[in-house]
Coordinates of N, CA and C in Angstrom, one line a residue:
M18 N 19.4 115.9 101.8 CA 20.7 115.2 102.3 C 21.7 114.9 101.5
S19 N 23.0 115.4 101.9 CA 24.2 115.0 100.9 C 24.4 113.7 100.8
N20 N 24.9 113.1 99.7 CA 25.4 111.8 99.3 C 26.9 111.6 99.9
S21 N 27.7 112.8 100.2 CA 29.0 112.7 100.5 C 29.3 112.3 101.9
N22 N 30.6 112.0 102.2 CA 31.0 111.7 103.5 C 31.3 112.9 104.5
Y23 N 31.2 113.9 103.7 CA 31.6 115.3 104.4 C 30.3 115.6 105.3
K24 N 30.7 116.0 106.4 CA 29.6 116.6 107.5 C 29.8 118.0 107.7
R25 N 31.2 118.3 107.6 CA 31.4 119.9 107.8 C 32.5 120.2 106.8
I26 N 32.3 121.5 106.1 CA 33.3 121.8 105.1 C 33.6 123.4 105.3
L27 N 34.8 123.7 104.8 CA 35.1 125.3 104.8 C 35.0 125.6 103.3
I28 N 34.3 126.7 103.3 CA 34.5 127.2 101.7 C 35.4 128.4 101.7
K29 N 36.4 128.3 100.7 CA 37.2 129.6 100.6 C 36.9 130.2 99.3
L30 N 36.5 131.5 99.6 CA 36.0 132.2 98.7 C 37.1 133.3 98.2
S31 N 37.4 134.1 97.2 CA 38.2 135.1 96.7 C 37.4 136.4 97.1
G32 N 38.2 137.5 97.2 CA 37.6 138.7 97.2 C 36.8 139.0 95.8
A33 N 37.5 138.5 94.8 CA 36.9 138.6 93.6 C 35.6 138.0 93.3
A34 N 35.4 137.0 94.1 CA 33.9 136.4 94.1 C 32.8 137.3 94.4
L35 N 32.9 138.4 95.2 CA 32.2 139.4 95.6 C 32.1 140.7 94.7
S36 N 33.0 140.8 93.7 CA 33.0 141.9 92.8 C 32.5 141.6 91.5
G37 N 32.3 140.5 91.2 CA 31.8 140.0 89.9 C 32.7 140.4 88.9
D38 N 32.2 141.0 87.7 CA 33.0 141.3 86.7 C 33.9 142.6 86.7
E39 N 33.7 143.3 87.9 CA 34.4 144.4 88.3 C 35.7 144.1 88.9
K40 N 36.7 144.7 88.7 CA 38.1 144.4 89.4 C 38.1 144.7 90.9
I41 N 37.4 145.7 91.2 CA 37.3 146.0 92.5 C 35.8 146.4 93.1
G42 N 35.6 146.4 94.3 CA 34.3 146.8 94.8 C 33.5 145.5 95.0
L43 N 32.2 146.0 95.2 CA 31.3 144.9 95.7 C 30.2 144.9 94.5
N44 N 29.7 143.6 94.1 CA 28.6 143.6 92.9 C 27.3 142.9 93.6
Q45 N 26.2 143.4 93.6 CA 25.1 142.7 94.0 C 24.8 141.5 93.6
Q46 N 24.9 141.4 92.2 CA 24.4 140.0 91.7 C 25.5 138.9 92.0
A47 N 26.8 139.3 92.3 CA 27.8 138.3 92.5 C 27.6 137.9 94.1
V48 N 27.2 138.9 94.9 CA 27.0 138.5 96.2 C 25.7 137.6 96.4
E49 N 24.5 137.9 95.8 CA 23.4 137.0 95.6 C 23.8 135.7 95.2
Y50 N 24.6 135.6 94.2 CA 24.9 134.2 93.6 C 25.5 133.4 94.8
I51 N 26.6 134.0 95.4 CA 27.3 133.3 96.5 C 26.3 132.8 97.7
T52 N 25.3 133.7 98.0 CA 24.4 133.6 99.0 C 23.4 132.4 98.6
K53 N 23.2 132.2 97.3 CA 22.3 131.2 96.8 C 23.0 129.7 97.1
E54 N 24.4 129.8 96.6 CA 25.2 128.6 96.5 C 25.4 128.2 98.0
V55 N 25.8 129.1 98.9 CA 25.9 128.7 100.3 C 24.8 128.1 100.8
I56 N 23.7 128.7 100.9 CA 22.4 128.2 101.4 C 22.2 126.9 100.6
A57 N 22.3 126.5 99.4 CA 22.0 125.5 99.0 C 22.8 124.2 99.6
V58 N 24.2 124.6 99.9 CA 25.0 123.6 100.7 C 24.4 123.3 102.1
R59 N 24.0 124.3 102.9 CA 23.5 124.3 104.1 C 22.2 123.4 104.1
D60 N 21.5 123.6 103.0 CA 20.2 123.0 102.9 C 20.3 121.3 103.0
L61 N 21.5 120.9 102.5 CA 22.0 119.6 102.4 C 22.2 119.0 103.8
G62 N 22.3 119.8 104.8 CA 22.6 119.3 106.2 C 23.9 119.5 106.5
I63 N 24.8 120.1 105.5 CA 26.2 120.2 105.7 C 26.5 121.4 106.6
Q64 N 27.4 121.2 107.7 CA 27.8 122.4 108.5 C 28.9 123.2 107.7
V65 N 28.6 124.5 107.6 CA 29.5 125.3 106.7 C 30.4 126.3 107.5
A66 N 31.6 126.3 107.2 CA 32.2 127.5 107.5 C 32.8 128.2 106.4
I67 N 33.2 129.5 106.4 CA 33.5 130.3 105.2 C 34.8 131.2 105.5
V68 N 35.7 131.2 104.6 CA 36.7 132.3 104.6 C 36.8 133.1 103.5
V69 N 36.7 134.2 103.5 CA 36.7 135.1 102.2 C 37.7 136.1 102.0
G70 N 38.3 136.2 101.0 CA 39.5 137.1 100.9 C 38.9 138.6 100.9
G71 N 40.0 139.4 100.7 CA 39.7 140.9 100.7 C 40.3 141.7 99.5
G72 N 40.6 140.8 98.4 CA 41.4 141.5 97.2 C 40.4 142.3 96.4
N73 N 39.1 142.3 96.5 CA 38.3 143.3 95.9 C 38.3 144.6 96.5
I74 N 38.8 144.9 97.7 CA 39.1 146.0 98.5 C 40.6 146.4 98.3
F75 N 41.3 145.6 98.9 CA 42.9 145.9 99.0 C 43.6 144.7 99.1
R76 N 44.7 144.6 98.5 CA 45.5 143.4 98.4 C 47.0 143.6 99.3
G77 N 47.3 142.9 100.2 CA 48.6 143.1 101.0 C 49.8 143.2 100.1
N78 N 49.7 142.7 98.9 CA 50.7 142.5 98.1 C 51.0 144.0 97.2
L79 N 50.2 144.6 97.4 CA 50.4 146.1 96.9 C 51.3 146.9 97.7
A80 N 51.6 146.2 98.7 CA 52.7 147.3 99.6 C 53.7 148.1 98.8
D81 N 54.4 147.4 98.0 CA 55.5 148.1 97.2 C 54.9 149.1 96.2
A82 N 54.1 148.7 95.7 CA 53.3 149.8 94.8 C 52.8 151.0 95.5
W83 N 52.3 150.9 96.7 CA 51.8 152.0 97.4 C 52.9 152.7 98.2
G84 N 54.0 151.9 98.4 CA 55.2 152.4 99.2 C 54.9 152.4 100.6
I85 N 54.3 151.4 101.1 CA 54.0 151.3 102.6 C 54.5 150.0 103.1
E86 N 54.7 149.9 104.4 CA 55.3 148.8 105.1 C 54.2 147.6 104.8
K87 N 54.8 146.4 104.4 CA 54.2 145.3 104.1 C 53.3 144.7 105.2
A88 N 53.6 144.8 106.5 CA 52.9 144.4 107.7 C 51.7 145.5 107.7
D89 N 51.8 146.7 107.4 CA 50.7 147.7 107.5 C 49.8 147.3 106.3
A90 N 50.2 147.0 105.2 CA 49.4 146.7 103.9 C 48.6 145.4 104.3
D91 N 49.3 144.3 104.9 CA 48.5 143.1 105.2 C 47.4 143.4 106.3
M92 N 47.5 144.4 107.2 CA 46.7 144.6 108.1 C 45.4 145.2 107.4
V93 N 45.6 146.2 106.4 CA 44.6 146.7 105.6 C 43.7 145.5 105.1
G94 N 44.6 144.7 104.4 CA 44.0 143.5 103.8 C 43.1 142.7 104.6
M95 N 43.7 142.5 105.8 CA 42.7 141.7 106.7 C 41.5 142.3 107.2
V96 N 41.5 143.8 107.3 CA 40.1 144.5 107.5 C 39.3 144.5 106.4
S97 N 39.8 144.4 105.2 CA 39.1 144.2 104.1 C 38.1 142.8 104.0
T98 N 38.9 141.7 104.4 CA 38.2 140.6 104.7 C 37.0 140.7 105.6
V99 N 37.2 141.4 106.7 CA 36.0 141.5 107.5 C 34.9 142.4 107.1
I100 N 35.1 143.3 106.3 CA 34.0 144.0 105.4 C 33.3 143.0 104.6
N101 N 34.0 142.2 103.8 CA 33.5 141.3 102.9 C 32.7 140.3 103.8
S102 N 33.1 139.9 104.8 CA 32.6 138.8 105.6 C 31.1 139.4 106.2
M103 N 31.3 140.6 106.8 CA 30.0 141.2 107.3 C 29.0 141.4 106.1
L104 N 29.4 141.8 105.1 CA 28.4 142.0 103.9 C 27.8 140.5 103.6
L105 N 28.7 139.6 103.5 CA 28.1 138.2 103.1 C 27.3 137.7 104.2
S106 N 27.4 138.0 105.4 CA 26.8 137.6 106.4 C 25.3 138.1 106.4
S107 N 25.3 139.4 106.1 CA 24.1 140.2 106.0 C 23.2 139.4 105.0
A108 N 23.9 139.3 103.8 CA 23.1 138.7 102.6 C 22.5 137.4 102.8
I109 N 23.2 136.6 103.3 CA 23.0 135.2 103.7 C 21.8 135.2 104.7
K110 N 21.7 136.1 105.8 CA 20.7 136.1 106.7 C 19.3 136.6 106.0
S111 N 19.6 137.5 105.0 CA 18.3 138.2 104.3 C 17.5 137.1 103.6
K112 N 18.3 135.9 103.1 CA 17.6 135.1 102.3 C 17.3 133.7 102.9
C113 N 17.4 133.6 104.2 CA 17.3 132.3 104.8 C 17.0 132.6 106.4
N114 N 16.5 131.5 107.0 CA 16.5 131.5 108.6 C 17.6 130.8 109.3
Y115 N 18.7 130.6 108.6 CA 19.8 130.0 109.2 C 20.5 131.1 110.1
D116 N 21.1 130.7 111.1 CA 21.9 131.5 111.9 C 23.2 131.7 111.1
V117 N 23.7 133.0 111.3 CA 25.0 133.2 110.6 C 25.9 134.2 111.5
Q118 N 27.1 133.8 111.8 CA 28.0 134.3 112.7 C 29.3 134.8 112.2
V119 N 29.9 135.8 112.1 CA 31.3 136.2 111.7 C 32.1 136.3 113.0
M120 N 33.4 135.9 112.8 CA 34.1 135.7 114.0 C 35.5 136.4 113.4
T121 N 36.1 137.1 114.1 CA 37.2 137.9 113.6 C 38.4 137.5 114.5
A122 N 39.6 137.4 113.7 CA 40.9 137.4 114.3 C 41.3 138.7 115.2
I123 N 41.0 139.7 114.4 CA 41.0 141.0 115.0 C 40.0 141.5 116.0
S124 N 40.4 142.0 117.1 CA 39.2 142.4 118.2 C 38.2 143.5 117.5
M125 N 37.1 143.3 117.3 CA 36.1 144.3 116.8 C 34.8 144.1 117.6
P126 N 34.8 144.3 119.0 CA 33.7 143.8 119.6 C 32.3 144.5 119.5
A127 N 32.5 145.8 118.8 CA 31.2 146.4 118.4 C 30.5 145.8 117.3
V128 N 31.3 145.1 116.4 CA 30.6 144.6 115.2 C 30.6 143.1 114.9
T129 N 31.6 142.5 115.6 CA 31.7 140.8 115.4 C 32.1 140.3 116.7
E130 N 32.2 138.9 116.7 CA 32.6 138.3 117.9 C 34.0 137.8 117.5
P131 N 34.9 137.9 118.6 CA 36.3 137.4 118.3 C 36.3 135.9 118.0
Y132 N 37.2 135.6 117.3 CA 37.6 134.2 117.0 C 38.1 133.3 118.2
I133 N 37.4 132.4 118.7 CA 37.7 131.5 119.7 C 37.3 130.1 119.3
R134 N 38.3 129.3 119.2 CA 38.2 128.0 118.7 C 37.0 127.2 119.2
L135 N 36.9 127.2 120.6 CA 35.7 126.5 120.9 C 34.3 127.0 120.8
K136 N 34.3 128.3 120.8 CA 33.0 128.9 120.5 C 32.6 128.8 119.0
A137 N 33.7 128.7 118.0 CA 33.5 128.4 116.5 C 33.0 126.9 116.5
L138 N 33.5 126.1 117.3 CA 33.1 124.6 117.2 C 31.5 124.6 117.7
K139 N 31.2 125.5 118.9 CA 29.7 125.4 119.2 C 28.8 125.9 118.1
H140 N 29.3 127.0 117.4 CA 28.5 127.7 116.4 C 28.1 126.6 115.2
L141 N 29.3 125.8 114.9 CA 29.0 124.8 113.7 C 28.3 123.7 114.2
N142 N 28.4 123.1 115.5 CA 27.8 122.1 115.8 C 26.1 122.4 116.0
K143 N 25.9 123.7 116.0 CA 24.4 124.1 116.0 C 23.9 124.4 114.8
G144 N 24.8 124.2 113.6 CA 24.5 124.6 112.2 C 24.5 125.9 111.9
T145 N 25.0 126.8 112.7 CA 25.5 128.2 112.1 C 26.3 128.3 111.1
I146 N 26.1 129.0 110.2 CA 27.0 129.3 109.1 C 27.9 130.3 109.7
T147 N 29.1 129.8 109.9 CA 30.3 130.4 110.6 C 31.5 131.1 109.5
I148 N 31.6 132.4 109.6 CA 32.3 133.1 108.7 C 33.6 133.5 109.5
F149 N 34.9 133.1 109.0 CA 36.1 133.6 109.8 C 36.7 134.6 109.0
A150 N 36.8 135.7 109.6 CA 37.3 137.0 109.0 C 38.8 137.5 109.8
G151 N 39.2 138.6 109.0 CA 40.4 138.9 109.6 C 41.8 138.1 109.6
G152 N 41.9 137.3 108.7 CA 43.0 136.4 108.8 C 43.0 135.5 110.1
I153 N 44.3 135.3 110.4 CA 44.6 134.9 111.8 C 45.0 135.8 112.7
G154 N 44.9 137.1 112.3 CA 45.3 138.3 113.0 C 46.7 138.7 113.0
Q155 N 47.5 138.0 111.9 CA 49.1 138.3 111.8 C 49.2 138.6 110.3
P156 N 50.2 139.6 110.0 CA 50.5 139.9 108.8 C 51.6 138.7 108.1
Y157 N 51.7 138.9 106.9 CA 52.5 137.9 106.2 C 51.9 136.5 105.9
L158 N 50.8 136.3 106.0 CA 49.8 135.2 105.8 C 48.8 135.4 104.8
T159 N 48.4 134.6 103.8 CA 47.4 134.7 102.9 C 46.0 134.2 103.6
T160 N 45.0 134.4 102.9 CA 43.7 133.9 103.4 C 43.6 132.3 102.9
D161 N 44.6 131.9 101.9 CA 44.8 130.5 101.6 C 45.3 129.8 103.0
Y162 N 46.2 130.3 103.6 CA 46.6 129.8 104.8 C 45.7 129.8 106.0
T163 N 45.0 130.8 106.0 CA 43.7 131.2 107.1 C 42.9 129.9 106.9
C164 N 42.4 129.8 105.7 CA 41.5 128.7 105.5 C 41.7 127.3 106.0
I165 N 43.0 127.1 105.6 CA 43.5 125.8 106.0 C 43.6 125.6 107.5
Q166 N 44.2 126.6 108.1 CA 44.6 126.6 109.4 C 43.0 126.5 110.3
R167 N 42.0 127.2 110.0 CA 40.8 127.2 110.5 C 40.0 126.0 110.2
A168 N 40.2 125.3 109.0 CA 39.5 124.1 108.7 C 40.2 123.0 109.7
I169 N 41.3 123.1 109.8 CA 42.1 122.1 110.8 C 41.5 122.3 112.3
E170 N 41.5 123.6 112.6 CA 41.1 123.9 114.0 C 39.7 123.5 114.3
T171 N 38.7 123.5 113.4 CA 37.4 123.3 113.4 C 36.9 122.0 113.1
N172 N 37.7 121.2 112.8 CA 37.7 119.6 112.4 C 36.9 119.5 111.1
C173 N 37.0 120.2 110.0 CA 36.3 120.3 108.8 C 36.8 118.9 108.2
D174 N 35.9 118.4 107.3 CA 36.3 117.4 106.6 C 37.1 117.7 105.1
A175 N 36.9 118.6 104.8 CA 37.5 119.2 103.6 C 37.4 120.6 103.3
V176 N 38.3 121.2 102.6 CA 38.0 122.6 102.3 C 37.8 122.9 100.7
F177 N 36.8 123.5 100.5 CA 36.1 123.6 99.0 C 36.8 125.1 98.5
V178 N 37.8 125.0 97.5 CA 38.4 126.2 97.1 C 37.7 126.7 95.8
A179 N 37.0 127.8 96.1 CA 36.3 128.3 94.9 C 37.1 129.1 94.0
K180 N 37.4 128.7 92.8 CA 38.2 129.4 91.8 C 37.4 130.2 90.8
H181 N 37.9 131.0 90.0 CA 37.3 131.9 88.9 C 38.3 131.8 87.7
G182 N 37.7 131.1 86.6 CA 38.4 131.1 85.4 C 39.3 129.7 85.5
T183 N 39.3 129.1 86.3 CA 39.8 127.5 86.1 C 38.9 126.5 86.8
D184 N 38.9 125.5 86.3 CA 38.1 124.3 87.0 C 38.6 123.2 87.6
G185 N 39.9 123.5 88.0 CA 40.7 122.4 88.7 C 42.3 122.8 88.6
I186 N 42.9 121.8 88.9 CA 44.4 121.8 88.7 C 44.8 120.9 87.6
Y187 N 45.7 121.7 86.8 CA 46.2 121.2 85.4 C 47.7 120.9 85.5
S188 N 48.0 120.2 84.5 CA 49.6 119.8 84.4 C 50.4 121.1 83.9
A189 N 49.7 121.9 83.3 CA 50.4 123.2 83.0 C 49.2 124.2 82.9
D190 N 49.6 125.4 82.6 CA 48.7 126.4 82.3 C 47.8 126.3 81.3
P191 N 46.5 126.0 81.2 CA 45.8 125.5 80.1 C 45.6 126.9 79.0
N192 N 45.6 128.0 79.6 CA 45.6 129.1 78.8 C 46.9 129.4 77.9
I193 N 48.0 128.7 78.2 CA 49.4 129.0 77.4 C 49.5 127.5 76.8
D194 N 49.3 126.4 77.4 CA 49.7 124.9 76.9 C 48.5 124.3 76.7
K195 N 47.8 124.2 75.5 CA 46.7 123.6 74.9 C 46.7 122.2 75.2
S196 N 47.8 121.7 75.6 CA 47.9 120.1 75.7 C 47.7 119.8 77.3
A197 N 47.7 120.9 78.2 CA 47.5 120.8 79.6 C 46.5 119.7 79.9
V198 N 46.8 118.8 80.9 CA 45.8 117.9 81.3 C 45.2 118.1 82.6
K199 N 43.9 118.2 82.7 CA 43.2 118.5 84.1 C 43.3 117.1 85.0
F200 N 43.7 117.2 86.3 CA 43.5 116.1 87.1 C 42.3 116.1 87.9
D201 N 41.6 115.0 87.9 CA 40.4 114.7 88.6 C 40.7 114.4 89.9
K202 N 41.8 113.9 90.3 CA 42.3 113.5 91.7 C 44.1 113.6 91.7
I203 N 44.5 114.2 92.7 CA 45.9 114.2 92.7 C 46.3 114.1 94.3
S204 N 47.5 113.6 94.5 CA 48.1 113.4 95.8 C 48.8 114.8 96.1
F205 N 49.1 115.1 97.4 CA 49.7 116.3 97.8 C 51.2 116.0 97.3
E206 N 51.8 114.8 97.3 CA 53.1 114.6 96.9 C 53.3 114.8 95.5
D207 N 52.2 114.3 94.6 CA 52.5 115.0 93.3 C 52.3 116.3 92.9
V208 N 51.6 117.0 93.7 CA 51.4 118.2 93.5 C 52.6 119.0 93.6
V209 N 53.4 118.6 94.8 CA 54.8 119.3 95.0 C 55.8 118.7 94.0
A210 N 55.8 117.5 93.6 CA 56.7 116.9 92.5 C 56.5 117.6 91.1
K211 N 55.4 117.7 90.9 CA 54.9 118.6 89.6 C 55.0 119.9 89.7
N212 N 55.4 120.6 90.7 CA 55.6 122.0 90.9 C 54.2 122.7 90.5
L213 N 52.9 122.2 90.8 CA 51.7 122.6 90.3 C 51.3 123.7 91.2
K214 N 50.8 124.9 90.9 CA 50.3 126.0 91.6 C 49.0 125.8 92.1
A215 N 48.8 125.1 93.1 CA 47.5 124.7 93.7 C 46.9 126.0 94.6
M216 N 47.8 126.3 95.4 CA 47.6 127.6 96.4 C 48.9 128.0 97.0
D217 N 48.8 129.0 98.0 CA 49.8 129.6 98.8 C 50.7 128.3 99.3
P218 N 52.1 128.2 99.0 CA 52.8 127.2 99.4 C 52.9 126.8 100.9
A219 N 52.8 127.9 101.7 CA 52.6 127.4 103.2 C 51.3 127.1 103.5
A220 N 50.1 127.4 103.0 CA 48.9 126.7 103.2 C 48.9 125.2 102.7
F221 N 49.3 125.1 101.6 CA 49.4 123.7 101.1 C 50.3 122.9 101.8
L222 N 51.5 123.2 102.3 CA 52.3 122.4 103.2 C 51.5 122.1 104.6
L223 N 50.8 123.0 105.0 CA 49.8 122.9 106.4 C 49.0 121.7 106.2
A224 N 48.2 121.8 104.9 CA 47.2 121.0 104.6 C 47.6 119.6 104.2
K225 N 49.0 119.4 103.7 CA 49.6 118.2 103.5 C 50.0 117.6 104.9
E226 N 50.4 118.4 105.8 CA 50.9 117.8 107.0 C 49.7 117.3 107.8
Y227 N 48.5 117.9 107.7 CA 47.3 117.4 108.5 C 46.4 116.6 107.8
K228 N 46.6 116.4 106.5 CA 45.8 115.4 105.6 C 44.5 116.0 105.3
M229 N 44.5 117.4 105.1 CA 43.2 118.1 104.9 C 42.9 118.1 103.4
K230 N 41.7 117.5 103.2 CA 41.4 117.3 101.6 C 41.1 118.7 101.1
I231 N 41.3 118.8 99.7 CA 41.1 120.1 99.3 C 40.4 119.9 97.9
N232 N 39.2 120.3 97.7 CA 38.5 120.3 96.5 C 38.6 121.8 95.7
V233 N 39.3 121.7 94.5 CA 39.4 122.8 93.7 C 38.4 122.8 92.5
F234 N 37.7 124.0 92.2 CA 36.8 124.0 91.3 C 36.3 125.2 90.9
N235 N 35.5 125.5 89.5 CA 35.2 126.7 89.1 C 33.9 127.2 89.8
F236 N 33.7 128.2 90.5 CA 32.7 128.4 91.5 C 31.6 129.2 90.5
N237 N 32.1 129.6 89.0 CA 31.1 130.0 88.1 C 30.2 128.8 87.7
T238 N 30.4 127.9 88.1 CA 29.5 126.5 87.5 C 28.4 126.7 88.5
P239 N 27.1 126.7 88.3 CA 25.9 127.0 89.1 C 25.8 125.5 89.8
N240 N 25.6 125.5 91.1 CA 25.3 124.4 91.8 C 26.5 123.5 91.9
V241 N 27.6 124.0 91.9 CA 28.9 123.2 91.7 C 29.1 122.6 93.1
M242 N 28.9 123.2 94.2 CA 29.2 122.6 95.5 C 28.2 121.5 95.8
T243 N 27.0 121.8 95.6 CA 26.0 120.7 96.0 C 26.1 119.5 95.1
R244 N 26.4 119.7 93.8 CA 26.8 118.7 92.9 C 28.0 117.9 93.3
L245 N 29.1 118.5 93.7 CA 30.1 117.7 94.5 C 29.8 116.9 95.6
L246 N 28.9 117.6 96.4 CA 28.4 116.9 97.7 C 27.6 115.7 97.2
N247 N 27.1 115.7 96.2 CA 26.2 114.7 95.7 C 26.9 113.7 94.9
G248 N 28.3 113.8 94.9 CA 29.1 112.6 94.2 C 29.5 112.9 92.9
E249 N 29.1 114.1 92.2 CA 29.7 114.3 90.7 C 31.2 114.5 90.8
K250 N 31.9 114.0 90.0 CA 33.1 114.5 89.8 C 33.6 115.6 89.0
I251 N 33.7 116.7 89.8 CA 34.0 118.0 89.3 C 35.3 118.7 89.8
G252 N 36.0 119.4 89.1 CA 37.1 119.9 89.5 C 38.2 119.0 89.8
T253 N 39.1 119.2 90.8 CA 40.3 118.3 91.3 C 40.1 118.3 92.8
L254 N 40.2 116.9 93.3 CA 40.4 116.6 94.5 C 42.0 116.4 94.7
I255 N 42.4 117.2 95.8 CA 43.7 116.8 96.3 C 43.7 116.2 97.7
E256 N 44.3 115.0 97.7 CA 44.4 114.3 99.2 C 45.6 113.5 99.3

């Protein structure tokens, strides 16, 4: 069992988490690593929701480069998150006996269940690992925003933001400013006042309004989520 006060968390994964060292596509070792980490959290008795990005397949911000409408590009990006979610669901189910359910904001009845808040709560209450795909079904919003909205809607205690290449929130970019200091804990107000790049601004403001705790950490650190849930001070806590 976990030593933390968290009973239900939402894990935010980037699409890059599924591509490993590759810039695009899917990597078997990377997916297996994610699977192992998620199952370890569920083994602690924590109820788990997941939102995964789609940048390893297509990013909505490529609209200008591709010469297509931003709304169309965002829809392609949302479908990319469905592909990633379905693959991750299958990978998790292949390694454990936990129920796993993908729910999409875009209607795809042949392959997934539509996102309905009360059904999502029933899944989570039963211990089902529940993956929210397809964003919120509307363009112009990132998966950062999706993860905060879904976490609020499903009464999660915190959002775990899995980063790559950074182990928390710093006073400046540590790759440029060697004197940059990492914050173990910081308030929403200080993040705004210091103009720190925590996540998509719209998502951050939503989290601030509803007082949703955000844990930011380096996902490449083995067992990082279980260590956090067992009380270790890792990454940055925004509250």
